[in-house]
mmCIF file of N, CA, C and O in Angstrom:
data_model
loop_
_atom_site.group_PDB
_atom_site.id
_atom_site.type_symbol
_atom_site.label_atom_id
_atom_site.label_comp_id
_atom_site.label_asym_id
_atom_site.label_seq_id
_atom_site.Cartn_x
_atom_site.Cartn_y
_atom_site.Cartn_z
ATOM 1 N N MET A 15 -18.915 -5.657 -13.563
ATOM 2 C CA MET A 15 -17.843 -4.744 -13.355
ATOM 3 C C MET A 15 -16.494 -5.480 -13.641
ATOM 4 O O MET A 15 -16.427 -6.591 -13.091
ATOM 5 N N ALA A 16 -15.842 -4.769 -14.551
ATOM 6 C CA ALA A 16 -14.410 -5.377 -14.569
ATOM 7 C C ALA A 16 -13.758 -5.284 -13.385
ATOM 8 O O ALA A 16 -13.782 -4.428 -12.377
ATOM 9 N N GLN A 17 -12.720 -6.307 -13.098
ATOM 10 C CA GLN A 17 -11.808 -6.471 -12.094
ATOM 11 C C GLN A 17 -10.756 -5.408 -11.950
ATOM 12 O O GLN A 17 -10.079 -5.366 -13.066
ATOM 13 N N PHE A 18 -10.885 -4.632 -10.789
ATOM 14 C CA PHE A 18 -9.867 -3.672 -10.767
ATOM 15 C C PHE A 18 -8.553 -4.234 -10.137
ATOM 16 O O PHE A 18 -8.955 -5.045 -9.166
ATOM 17 N N SER A 19 -7.371 -3.886 -10.424
ATOM 18 C CA SER A 19 -6.178 -4.697 -9.903
ATOM 19 C C SER A 19 -5.209 -3.777 -9.258
ATOM 20 O O SER A 19 -5.324 -2.547 -9.642
ATOM 21 N N LEU A 20 -4.394 -4.237 -8.546
ATOM 22 C CA LEU A 20 -3.289 -3.646 -7.752
ATOM 23 C C LEU A 20 -2.435 -2.997 -8.736
ATOM 24 O O LEU A 20 -1.754 -1.898 -8.592
ATOM 25 N N ALA A 21 -1.957 -3.828 -9.760
ATOM 26 C CA ALA A 21 -1.259 -3.431 -10.888
ATOM 27 C C ALA A 21 -1.858 -2.056 -11.576
ATOM 28 O O ALA A 21 -0.796 -1.117 -11.871
ATOM 29 N N GLU A 22 -3.081 -2.157 -11.957
ATOM 30 C CA GLU A 22 -3.674 -0.764 -12.304
ATOM 31 C C GLU A 22 -3.449 0.376 -11.438
ATOM 32 O O GLU A 22 -3.121 1.433 -12.024
ATOM 33 N N LEU A 23 -3.795 0.210 -10.284
ATOM 34 C CA LEU A 23 -3.673 1.157 -9.260
ATOM 35 C C LEU A 23 -1.944 1.597 -9.249
ATOM 36 O O LEU A 23 -1.765 2.940 -9.228
ATOM 37 N N GLU A 24 -1.082 0.570 -9.241
ATOM 38 C CA GLU A 24 0.311 1.149 -9.281
ATOM 39 C C GLU A 24 0.525 1.897 -10.681
ATOM 40 O O GLU A 24 1.295 2.933 -10.260
ATOM 41 N N THR A 25 0.103 1.488 -11.615
ATOM 42 C CA THR A 25 0.306 2.516 -12.623
ATOM 43 C C THR A 25 -0.366 3.944 -12.747
ATOM 44 O O THR A 25 0.218 4.654 -13.077
ATOM 45 N N ILE A 26 -1.623 3.949 -12.134
ATOM 46 C CA ILE A 26 -2.157 5.203 -11.955
ATOM 47 C C ILE A 26 -1.291 6.114 -11.014
ATOM 48 O O ILE A 26 -0.932 7.317 -11.161
ATOM 49 N N ILE A 27 -0.812 5.609 -9.904
ATOM 50 C CA ILE A 27 -0.015 6.045 -9.083
ATOM 51 C C ILE A 27 1.330 6.650 -9.649
ATOM 52 O O ILE A 27 1.618 7.846 -9.407
ATOM 53 N N HIS A 28 1.874 5.881 -10.362
ATOM 54 C CA HIS A 28 2.939 6.222 -11.464
ATOM 55 C C HIS A 28 2.938 7.294 -12.027
ATOM 56 O O HIS A 28 3.703 8.235 -12.215
ATOM 57 N N GLN A 29 1.685 7.245 -12.755
ATOM 58 C CA GLN A 29 1.329 8.497 -13.722
ATOM 59 C C GLN A 29 1.198 9.604 -12.973
ATOM 60 O O GLN A 29 1.571 10.969 -13.535
ATOM 61 N N ARG A 30 0.544 9.561 -11.868
ATOM 62 C CA ARG A 30 0.311 11.071 -11.180
ATOM 63 C C ARG A 30 1.347 11.486 -10.354
ATOM 64 O O ARG A 30 1.386 12.588 -9.835
ATOM 65 N N ALA A 31 2.265 10.720 -9.961
ATOM 66 C CA ALA A 31 3.326 10.814 -9.163
ATOM 67 C C ALA A 31 4.055 12.207 -9.220
ATOM 68 O O ALA A 31 4.240 13.044 -8.414
ATOM 69 N N HIS A 32 4.471 12.525 -10.611
ATOM 70 C CA HIS A 32 5.115 13.504 -10.862
ATOM 71 C C HIS A 32 4.351 14.559 -12.002
ATOM 72 O O HIS A 32 5.168 15.180 -12.787
ATOM 73 N N SER A 33 3.130 14.223 -11.927
ATOM 74 C CA SER A 33 2.434 15.102 -13.056
ATOM 75 C C SER A 33 2.344 16.678 -12.542
ATOM 76 O O SER A 33 2.018 17.409 -13.513
ATOM 77 N N GLY A 34 2.671 16.839 -11.345
ATOM 78 C CA GLY A 34 2.355 18.332 -11.036
ATOM 79 C C GLY A 34 1.091 19.093 -10.954
ATOM 80 O O GLY A 34 0.827 20.152 -10.654
ATOM 81 N N ASP A 35 -0.010 18.098 -11.165
ATOM 82 C CA ASP A 35 -1.236 18.411 -10.755
ATOM 83 C C ASP A 35 -1.471 18.781 -9.412
ATOM 84 O O ASP A 35 -1.555 17.902 -8.432
ATOM 85 N N PRO A 36 -1.945 20.060 -9.295
ATOM 86 C CA PRO A 36 -2.259 20.842 -7.767
ATOM 87 C C PRO A 36 -3.542 20.068 -7.201
ATOM 88 O O PRO A 36 -3.625 20.116 -6.093
ATOM 89 N N ASP A 37 -4.291 19.291 -7.887
ATOM 90 C CA ASP A 37 -5.325 18.667 -7.314
ATOM 91 C C ASP A 37 -5.143 17.139 -7.349
ATOM 92 O O ASP A 37 -6.178 16.477 -6.618
ATOM 93 N N SER A 38 -3.866 16.702 -7.384
ATOM 94 C CA SER A 38 -3.502 15.334 -7.202
ATOM 95 C C SER A 38 -2.900 15.209 -5.873
ATOM 96 O O SER A 38 -1.929 15.584 -5.546
ATOM 97 N N TRP A 39 -3.552 14.133 -4.952
ATOM 98 C CA TRP A 39 -3.128 13.872 -3.749
ATOM 99 C C TRP A 39 -1.787 13.129 -3.790
ATOM 100 O O TRP A 39 -0.905 13.157 -3.170
ATOM 101 N N THR A 40 -1.732 12.269 -4.846
ATOM 102 C CA THR A 40 -0.630 11.679 -5.337
ATOM 103 C C THR A 40 0.452 12.453 -5.533
ATOM 104 O O THR A 40 1.844 12.065 -5.026
ATOM 105 N N ALA A 41 0.412 13.368 -6.247
ATOM 106 C CA ALA A 41 1.457 14.351 -6.549
ATOM 107 C C ALA A 41 2.047 15.001 -5.423
ATOM 108 O O ALA A 41 3.114 15.198 -5.178
ATOM 109 N N LYS A 42 0.953 15.619 -4.450
ATOM 110 C CA LYS A 42 1.325 16.043 -3.405
ATOM 111 C C LYS A 42 2.150 15.300 -2.597
ATOM 112 O O LYS A 42 3.242 15.579 -1.881
ATOM 113 N N LEU A 43 1.859 13.958 -2.478
ATOM 114 C CA LEU A 43 2.549 13.075 -1.437
ATOM 115 C C LEU A 43 4.034 12.870 -1.994
ATOM 116 O O LEU A 43 4.897 12.915 -1.266
ATOM 117 N N PHE A 44 4.018 12.387 -3.379
ATOM 118 C CA PHE A 44 5.331 12.472 -3.702
ATOM 119 C C PHE A 44 6.339 13.917 -3.613
ATOM 120 O O PHE A 44 7.471 13.596 -3.131
ATOM 121 N N ALA A 45 5.673 14.785 -3.583
ATOM 122 C CA ALA A 45 6.422 16.209 -3.438
ATOM 123 C C ALA A 45 6.870 16.228 -2.037
ATOM 124 O O ALA A 45 7.872 16.708 -1.699
ATOM 125 N N LYS A 46 5.993 15.744 -1.072
ATOM 126 C CA LYS A 46 6.520 15.811 0.393
ATOM 127 C C LYS A 46 7.435 14.685 0.724
ATOM 128 O O LYS A 46 8.058 14.860 1.805
ATOM 129 N N GLY A 47 7.753 13.776 -0.005
ATOM 130 C CA GLY A 47 8.628 12.664 0.190
ATOM 131 C C GLY A 47 8.146 11.437 0.963
ATOM 132 O O GLY A 47 6.930 11.425 1.473
ATOM 133 N N ILE A 48 9.132 10.545 1.117
ATOM 134 C CA ILE A 48 8.612 9.174 1.665
ATOM 135 C C ILE A 48 8.425 9.292 3.106
ATOM 136 O O ILE A 48 7.789 8.506 3.654
ATOM 137 N N ASP A 49 8.934 10.233 3.926
ATOM 138 C CA ASP A 49 8.696 10.355 5.257
ATOM 139 C C ASP A 49 7.177 10.587 5.451
ATOM 140 O O ASP A 49 6.563 10.055 6.372
ATOM 141 N N LYS A 50 6.737 11.694 4.891
ATOM 142 C CA LYS A 50 5.466 11.860 4.951
ATOM 143 C C LYS A 50 4.245 10.637 4.503
ATOM 144 O O LYS A 50 3.464 10.423 5.033
ATOM 145 N N ALA A 51 4.756 10.129 3.214
ATOM 146 C CA ALA A 51 4.184 9.020 2.738
ATOM 147 C C ALA A 51 3.964 7.789 3.656
ATOM 148 O O ALA A 51 2.946 7.170 3.820
ATOM 149 N N ALA A 52 5.207 7.611 4.158
ATOM 150 C CA ALA A 52 5.242 6.550 5.377
ATOM 151 C C ALA A 52 4.432 6.800 6.529
ATOM 152 O O ALA A 52 3.660 5.762 7.150
ATOM 153 N N GLN A 53 4.546 7.922 7.148
ATOM 154 C CA GLN A 53 3.666 8.348 8.206
ATOM 155 C C GLN A 53 2.231 8.187 7.787
ATOM 156 O O GLN A 53 1.345 7.555 8.640
ATOM 157 N N LYS A 54 1.612 8.538 6.574
ATOM 158 C CA LYS A 54 0.266 8.359 6.211
ATOM 159 C C LYS A 54 0.042 6.900 6.007
ATOM 160 O O LYS A 54 -0.954 6.348 6.661
ATOM 161 N N LEU A 55 0.836 5.992 5.664
ATOM 162 C CA LEU A 55 0.799 4.554 5.713
ATOM 163 C C LEU A 55 0.579 3.979 6.998
ATOM 164 O O LEU A 55 -0.397 3.224 7.399
ATOM 165 N N GLY A 56 1.478 4.642 8.042
ATOM 166 C CA GLY A 56 1.106 4.191 9.438
ATOM 167 C C GLY A 56 -0.137 4.368 9.826
ATOM 168 O O GLY A 56 -0.802 3.795 10.685
ATOM 169 N N GLU A 57 -0.623 5.765 9.867
ATOM 170 C CA GLU A 57 -1.783 6.176 10.029
ATOM 171 C C GLU A 57 -2.935 5.392 9.546
ATOM 172 O O GLU A 57 -3.881 4.853 10.286
ATOM 173 N N GLU A 58 -2.821 4.896 8.359
ATOM 174 C CA GLU A 58 -4.078 4.275 7.588
ATOM 175 C C GLU A 58 -3.879 2.596 8.430
ATOM 176 O O GLU A 58 -4.866 2.154 8.544
ATOM 177 N N ALA A 59 -2.691 2.212 8.556
ATOM 178 C CA ALA A 59 -2.765 0.824 9.277
ATOM 179 C C ALA A 59 -3.348 0.885 10.490
ATOM 180 O O ALA A 59 -4.264 0.079 10.726
ATOM 181 N N VAL A 60 -3.178 1.922 11.300
ATOM 182 C CA VAL A 60 -3.743 2.082 12.584
ATOM 183 C C VAL A 60 -5.309 2.075 12.504
ATOM 184 O O VAL A 60 -6.233 1.347 13.070
ATOM 185 N N GLU A 61 -5.798 3.024 11.496
ATOM 186 C CA GLU A 61 -7.251 3.134 11.271
ATOM 187 C C GLU A 61 -7.882 1.918 10.761
ATOM 188 O O GLU A 61 -9.105 1.611 11.104
ATOM 189 N N THR A 62 -7.051 1.015 9.955
ATOM 190 C CA THR A 62 -7.550 -0.124 9.567
ATOM 191 C C THR A 62 -7.709 -1.195 10.832
ATOM 192 O O THR A 62 -8.709 -2.034 10.718
ATOM 193 N N VAL A 63 -6.787 -1.108 11.629
ATOM 194 C CA VAL A 63 -6.707 -2.179 12.788
ATOM 195 C C VAL A 63 -8.032 -1.599 13.682
ATOM 196 O O VAL A 63 -8.736 -2.580 14.190
ATOM 197 N N ILE A 64 -8.245 -0.550 13.873
ATOM 198 C CA ILE A 64 -9.366 0.045 14.660
ATOM 199 C C ILE A 64 -10.718 -0.184 14.075
ATOM 200 O O ILE A 64 -11.469 -0.826 14.727
ATOM 201 N N ALA A 65 -10.815 -0.180 12.699
ATOM 202 C CA ALA A 65 -12.135 -0.744 12.085
ATOM 203 C C ALA A 65 -12.329 -2.042 12.222
ATOM 204 O O ALA A 65 -13.311 -2.604 12.405
ATOM 205 N N ALA A 66 -11.265 -2.938 12.209
ATOM 206 C CA ALA A 66 -11.236 -4.346 12.442
ATOM 207 C C ALA A 66 -11.849 -4.678 13.811
ATOM 208 O O ALA A 66 -12.694 -5.567 13.904
ATOM 209 N N ILE A 67 -11.183 -4.096 14.868
ATOM 210 C CA ILE A 67 -11.445 -4.453 16.196
ATOM 211 C C ILE A 67 -13.065 -4.049 16.474
ATOM 212 O O ILE A 67 -13.542 -4.996 17.192
ATOM 213 N N LYS A 68 -13.550 -2.890 16.128
ATOM 214 C CA LYS A 68 -14.709 -2.386 15.962
ATOM 215 C C LYS A 68 -15.681 -3.300 15.216
ATOM 216 O O LYS A 68 -16.810 -3.180 15.388
ATOM 217 N N ALA A 69 -15.118 -4.117 14.476
ATOM 218 C CA ALA A 69 -16.119 -4.960 13.399
ATOM 219 C C ALA A 69 -17.007 -4.122 12.428
ATOM 220 O O ALA A 69 -18.218 -4.307 12.384
ATOM 221 N N ASP A 70 -16.312 -3.003 12.052
ATOM 222 C CA ASP A 70 -17.037 -2.176 11.317
ATOM 223 C C ASP A 70 -16.590 -2.390 9.796
ATOM 224 O O ASP A 70 -15.766 -1.717 9.177
ATOM 225 N N LYS A 71 -17.587 -3.234 9.360
ATOM 226 C CA LYS A 71 -17.111 -3.536 7.685
ATOM 227 C C LYS A 71 -16.943 -2.261 6.852
ATOM 228 O O LYS A 71 -16.167 -2.502 5.982
ATOM 229 N N LYS A 72 -17.961 -1.461 7.021
ATOM 230 C CA LYS A 72 -18.001 -0.270 5.883
ATOM 231 C C LYS A 72 -16.349 0.500 6.093
ATOM 232 O O LYS A 72 -15.851 0.688 5.330
ATOM 233 N N ALA A 73 -16.179 0.859 7.366
ATOM 234 C CA ALA A 73 -14.807 1.247 7.666
ATOM 235 C C ALA A 73 -13.781 0.738 7.425
ATOM 236 O O ALA A 73 -12.660 1.068 6.720
ATOM 237 N N LEU A 74 -13.875 -0.678 7.783
ATOM 238 C CA LEU A 74 -12.852 -1.644 7.282
ATOM 239 C C LEU A 74 -12.312 -1.521 5.828
ATOM 240 O O LEU A 74 -11.220 -1.542 5.364
ATOM 241 N N VAL A 75 -13.444 -1.655 4.970
ATOM 242 C CA VAL A 75 -13.189 -1.622 3.523
ATOM 243 C C VAL A 75 -12.633 -0.432 3.006
ATOM 244 O O VAL A 75 -11.552 -0.106 2.242
ATOM 245 N N SER A 76 -13.064 0.682 3.532
ATOM 246 C CA SER A 76 -12.661 2.214 3.379
ATOM 247 C C SER A 76 -11.064 2.415 3.875
ATOM 248 O O SER A 76 -10.239 2.951 3.036
ATOM 249 N N GLU A 77 -10.944 2.175 5.069
ATOM 250 C CA GLU A 77 -9.407 2.040 5.525
ATOM 251 C C GLU A 77 -8.605 1.147 5.009
ATOM 252 O O GLU A 77 -7.509 1.464 4.734
ATOM 253 N N SER A 78 -8.996 -0.016 4.434
ATOM 254 C CA SER A 78 -8.192 -0.867 3.681
ATOM 255 C C SER A 78 -7.698 -0.392 2.331
ATOM 256 O O SER A 78 -6.803 -0.544 1.818
ATOM 257 N N ALA A 79 -8.888 0.252 1.612
ATOM 258 C CA ALA A 79 -8.307 0.973 0.517
ATOM 259 C C ALA A 79 -7.416 2.064 0.681
ATOM 260 O O ALA A 79 -6.443 2.147 -0.211
ATOM 261 N N ASP A 80 -7.583 2.791 1.681
ATOM 262 C CA ASP A 80 -6.403 3.789 2.093
ATOM 263 C C ASP A 80 -5.306 3.195 2.366
ATOM 264 O O ASP A 80 -4.125 3.801 1.615
ATOM 265 N N LEU A 81 -5.327 2.167 3.050
ATOM 266 C CA LEU A 81 -3.954 1.523 3.411
ATOM 267 C C LEU A 81 -3.328 0.923 2.223
ATOM 268 O O LEU A 81 -2.068 1.186 1.989
ATOM 269 N N ILE A 82 -3.989 0.295 1.287
ATOM 270 C CA ILE A 82 -3.254 -0.276 -0.007
ATOM 271 C C ILE A 82 -2.737 0.859 -0.879
ATOM 272 O O ILE A 82 -1.604 0.897 -1.199
ATOM 273 N N TYR A 83 -3.574 1.918 -1.043
ATOM 274 C CA TYR A 83 -2.983 2.963 -1.987
ATOM 275 C C TYR A 83 -1.692 3.705 -1.232
ATOM 276 O O TYR A 83 -0.945 3.938 -2.056
ATOM 277 N N HIS A 84 -1.873 3.927 0.147
ATOM 278 C CA HIS A 84 -0.559 4.654 0.676
ATOM 279 C C HIS A 84 0.721 3.593 0.825
ATOM 280 O O HIS A 84 1.633 3.932 0.577
ATOM 281 N N TRP A 85 0.290 2.186 0.791
ATOM 282 C CA TRP A 85 1.421 1.141 0.692
ATOM 283 C C TRP A 85 1.903 1.273 -0.609
ATOM 284 O O TRP A 85 3.209 1.292 -0.866
ATOM 285 N N LEU A 86 1.199 1.328 -1.759
ATOM 286 C CA LEU A 86 1.737 1.350 -2.861
ATOM 287 C C LEU A 86 2.437 2.616 -3.549
ATOM 288 O O LEU A 86 3.454 2.643 -3.998
ATOM 289 N N VAL A 87 1.970 3.874 -2.765
ATOM 290 C CA VAL A 87 2.698 4.961 -2.941
ATOM 291 C C VAL A 87 4.155 4.944 -2.408
ATOM 292 O O VAL A 87 5.157 5.347 -2.969
ATOM 293 N N VAL A 88 4.190 4.123 -1.128
ATOM 294 C CA VAL A 88 5.626 4.105 -0.481
ATOM 295 C C VAL A 88 6.309 3.160 -1.312
ATOM 296 O O VAL A 88 7.729 3.586 -1.505
ATOM 297 N N LEU A 89 5.870 2.197 -1.843
ATOM 298 C CA LEU A 89 6.566 1.342 -2.489
ATOM 299 C C LEU A 89 7.127 1.844 -3.855
ATOM 300 O O LEU A 89 8.262 1.779 -4.150
ATOM 301 N N GLY A 90 6.355 2.692 -4.402
ATOM 302 C CA GLY A 90 6.775 3.575 -5.666
ATOM 303 C C GLY A 90 7.884 4.556 -5.349
ATOM 304 O O GLY A 90 8.779 4.891 -6.016
ATOM 305 N N MET A 91 7.746 5.204 -4.076
ATOM 306 C CA MET A 91 8.637 6.086 -3.703
ATOM 307 C C MET A 91 10.192 5.354 -3.488
ATOM 308 O O MET A 91 11.193 6.055 -3.553
ATOM 309 N N ALA A 92 9.935 4.165 -3.016
ATOM 310 C CA ALA A 92 11.261 3.731 -2.537
ATOM 311 C C ALA A 92 11.776 2.709 -3.858
ATOM 312 O O ALA A 92 12.787 2.003 -3.756
ATOM 313 N N GLY A 93 11.146 2.783 -4.913
ATOM 314 C CA GLY A 93 11.538 2.226 -6.036
ATOM 315 C C GLY A 93 11.215 0.618 -6.250
ATOM 316 O O GLY A 93 11.947 -0.035 -6.773
ATOM 317 N N VAL A 94 10.312 0.137 -5.357
ATOM 318 C CA VAL A 94 10.019 -1.220 -5.365
ATOM 319 C C VAL A 94 8.838 -1.547 -5.902
ATOM 320 O O VAL A 94 7.753 -0.783 -5.934
ATOM 321 N N ALA A 95 8.714 -2.303 -7.072
ATOM 322 C CA ALA A 95 7.579 -2.623 -7.746
ATOM 323 C C ALA A 95 6.751 -3.509 -6.948
ATOM 324 O O ALA A 95 7.128 -4.608 -6.348
ATOM 325 N N LEU A 96 5.430 -3.546 -7.388
ATOM 326 C CA LEU A 96 4.331 -4.349 -6.701
ATOM 327 C C LEU A 96 4.861 -5.807 -7.125
ATOM 328 O O LEU A 96 4.629 -6.881 -6.317
ATOM 329 N N ASP A 97 5.032 -5.957 -8.458
ATOM 330 C CA ASP A 97 5.484 -7.196 -8.860
ATOM 331 C C ASP A 97 6.606 -8.074 -7.830
ATOM 332 O O ASP A 97 6.620 -9.241 -7.769
ATOM 333 N N ASP A 98 7.470 -7.260 -7.516
ATOM 334 C CA ASP A 98 8.658 -7.803 -6.551
ATOM 335 C C ASP A 98 7.975 -8.147 -5.256
ATOM 336 O O ASP A 98 8.204 -9.334 -4.706
ATOM 337 N N VAL A 99 6.768 -7.595 -4.669
ATOM 338 C CA VAL A 99 6.405 -7.893 -3.711
ATOM 339 C C VAL A 99 5.519 -9.393 -3.802
ATOM 340 O O VAL A 99 5.544 -10.277 -2.973
ATOM 341 N N LEU A 100 4.903 -9.302 -5.012
ATOM 342 C CA LEU A 100 4.090 -10.452 -5.256
ATOM 343 C C LEU A 100 4.853 -11.538 -5.594
ATOM 344 O O LEU A 100 4.423 -12.933 -4.869
ATOM 345 N N LYS A 101 6.021 -11.411 -6.225
ATOM 346 C CA LYS A 101 7.022 -12.676 -6.326
ATOM 347 C C LYS A 101 7.473 -13.273 -4.906
ATOM 348 O O LYS A 101 7.725 -14.475 -4.739
ATOM 349 N N GLU A 102 7.813 -12.323 -3.989
ATOM 350 C CA GLU A 102 8.140 -12.785 -2.676
ATOM 351 C C GLU A 102 6.907 -13.564 -2.015
ATOM 352 O O GLU A 102 7.211 -14.737 -1.443
ATOM 353 N N LEU A 103 5.665 -13.015 -2.065
ATOM 354 C CA LEU A 103 4.636 -13.671 -1.640
ATOM 355 C C LEU A 103 4.459 -15.074 -2.176
ATOM 356 O O LEU A 103 4.232 -16.036 -1.590
ATOM 357 N N GLU A 104 4.472 -15.139 -3.440
ATOM 358 C CA GLU A 104 4.518 -16.309 -4.427
ATOM 359 C C GLU A 104 5.566 -17.322 -3.747
ATOM 360 O O GLU A 104 5.269 -18.575 -3.677
ATOM 361 N N GLY A 105 6.646 -16.891 -3.422
ATOM 362 C CA GLY A 105 7.634 -17.743 -3.052
ATOM 363 C C GLY A 105 7.559 -18.274 -1.797
ATOM 364 O O GLY A 105 8.126 -19.539 -1.370
ATOM 365 N N ARG A 106 6.693 -17.788 -1.023
ATOM 366 C CA ARG A 106 6.317 -18.185 0.409
ATOM 367 C C ARG A 106 5.129 -19.137 0.419
ATOM 368 O O ARG A 106 4.975 -19.822 1.545
ATOM 369 N N THR A 107 4.461 -19.276 -0.536
ATOM 370 C CA THR A 107 3.197 -20.152 -0.595
ATOM 371 C C THR A 107 3.577 -21.527 -0.514
ATOM 372 O O THR A 107 2.734 -22.474 -0.196
ATOM 373 N N GLY A 108 4.762 -22.072 -0.812
ATOM 374 C CA GLY A 108 4.999 -23.499 -0.845
ATOM 375 C C GLY A 108 5.591 -24.065 0.507
ATOM 376 O O GLY A 108 5.826 -25.191 0.695
ATOM 377 N N ARG A 109 5.487 -23.117 1.526
ATOM 378 C CA ARG A 109 5.918 -23.541 3.001
ATOM 379 C C ARG A 109 4.993 -23.037 3.949
ATOM 380 O O ARG A 109 4.446 -21.992 3.822
ATOM 381 N N SER A 110 4.934 -23.321 5.303
ATOM 382 C CA SER A 110 4.148 -22.583 6.114
ATOM 383 C C SER A 110 4.686 -21.491 6.538
ATOM 384 O O SER A 110 5.907 -21.281 6.561
ATOM 385 N N GLY A 111 3.815 -20.712 7.146
ATOM 386 C CA GLY A 111 4.186 -19.317 7.581
ATOM 387 C C GLY A 111 5.159 -19.315 8.528
ATOM 388 O O GLY A 111 5.980 -18.376 8.939
ATOM 389 N N ILE A 112 5.010 -20.207 9.505
ATOM 390 C CA ILE A 112 5.718 -20.464 10.699
ATOM 391 C C ILE A 112 7.359 -20.939 10.361
ATOM 392 O O ILE A 112 7.969 -20.117 10.722
ATOM 393 N N ALA A 113 7.453 -21.695 9.348
ATOM 394 C CA ALA A 113 8.790 -22.107 8.865
ATOM 395 C C ALA A 113 9.347 -21.105 8.186
ATOM 396 O O ALA A 113 10.639 -20.954 8.055
ATOM 397 N N GLU A 114 8.577 -20.377 7.377
ATOM 398 C CA GLU A 114 9.021 -19.057 6.477
ATOM 399 C C GLU A 114 9.639 -18.214 7.464
ATOM 400 O O GLU A 114 10.686 -17.560 7.302
ATOM 401 N N LYS A 115 8.898 -17.728 8.511
ATOM 402 C CA LYS A 115 9.117 -16.736 9.485
ATOM 403 C C LYS A 115 10.656 -17.170 10.238
ATOM 404 O O LYS A 115 11.550 -16.402 10.395
ATOM 405 N N ALA A 116 10.461 -18.431 10.580
ATOM 406 C CA ALA A 116 11.787 -18.998 11.283
ATOM 407 C C ALA A 116 12.838 -18.862 10.340
ATOM 408 O O ALA A 116 14.114 -18.918 11.110
ATOM 409 N N SER A 117 12.715 -19.032 8.988
ATOM 410 C CA SER A 117 13.902 -19.106 8.173
ATOM 411 C C SER A 117 14.581 -17.715 7.960
ATOM 412 O O SER A 117 15.674 -17.645 7.483
ATOM 413 N N ARG A 118 13.926 -16.617 8.302
ATOM 414 C CA ARG A 118 14.221 -15.296 8.265
ATOM 415 C C ARG A 118 15.607 -15.120 8.993
ATOM 416 O O ARG A 118 15.491 -15.442 10.205
ATOM 417 N N SER A 119 16.480 -14.359 8.555
ATOM 418 C CA SER A 119 17.896 -13.908 9.391
ATOM 419 C C SER A 119 17.375 -13.016 10.503
ATOM 420 O O SER A 119 16.515 -12.041 10.369
ATOM 421 N N LYS A 120 18.025 -13.331 11.538
ATOM 422 C CA LYS A 120 17.701 -12.269 12.803
ATOM 423 C C LYS A 120 18.479 -11.054 12.523
ATOM 424 O O LYS A 120 19.656 -11.086 12.108
ATOM 425 N N GLY A 121 17.866 -10.034 12.977
ATOM 426 C CA GLY A 121 18.683 -8.716 12.882
ATOM 427 C C GLY A 121 18.125 -7.743 12.100
ATOM 428 O O GLY A 121 17.831 -6.810 12.038
#
């Protein structure tokens, strides 16, 4: 099986965002706006946490997929490219997470 990437999913989301397809969840989310998409992102995050706490691997996989999808939808609505997030993560790999967090401005 070929490796599916987040970049491919980002492209699919972008293509479906304004397709007007009545059967597209992505198109419906974009039509409802970022408030609804962010709400769904939060719901999926909670469901992912619950699956992890319950040690339910099948649910954790499924909820993680939902979480990543909704996260990419919110990024797309906000005009933030996945590549920008990956560059941010890449920039953090050269230092400890504790030092990185301490370097962030407060507020």
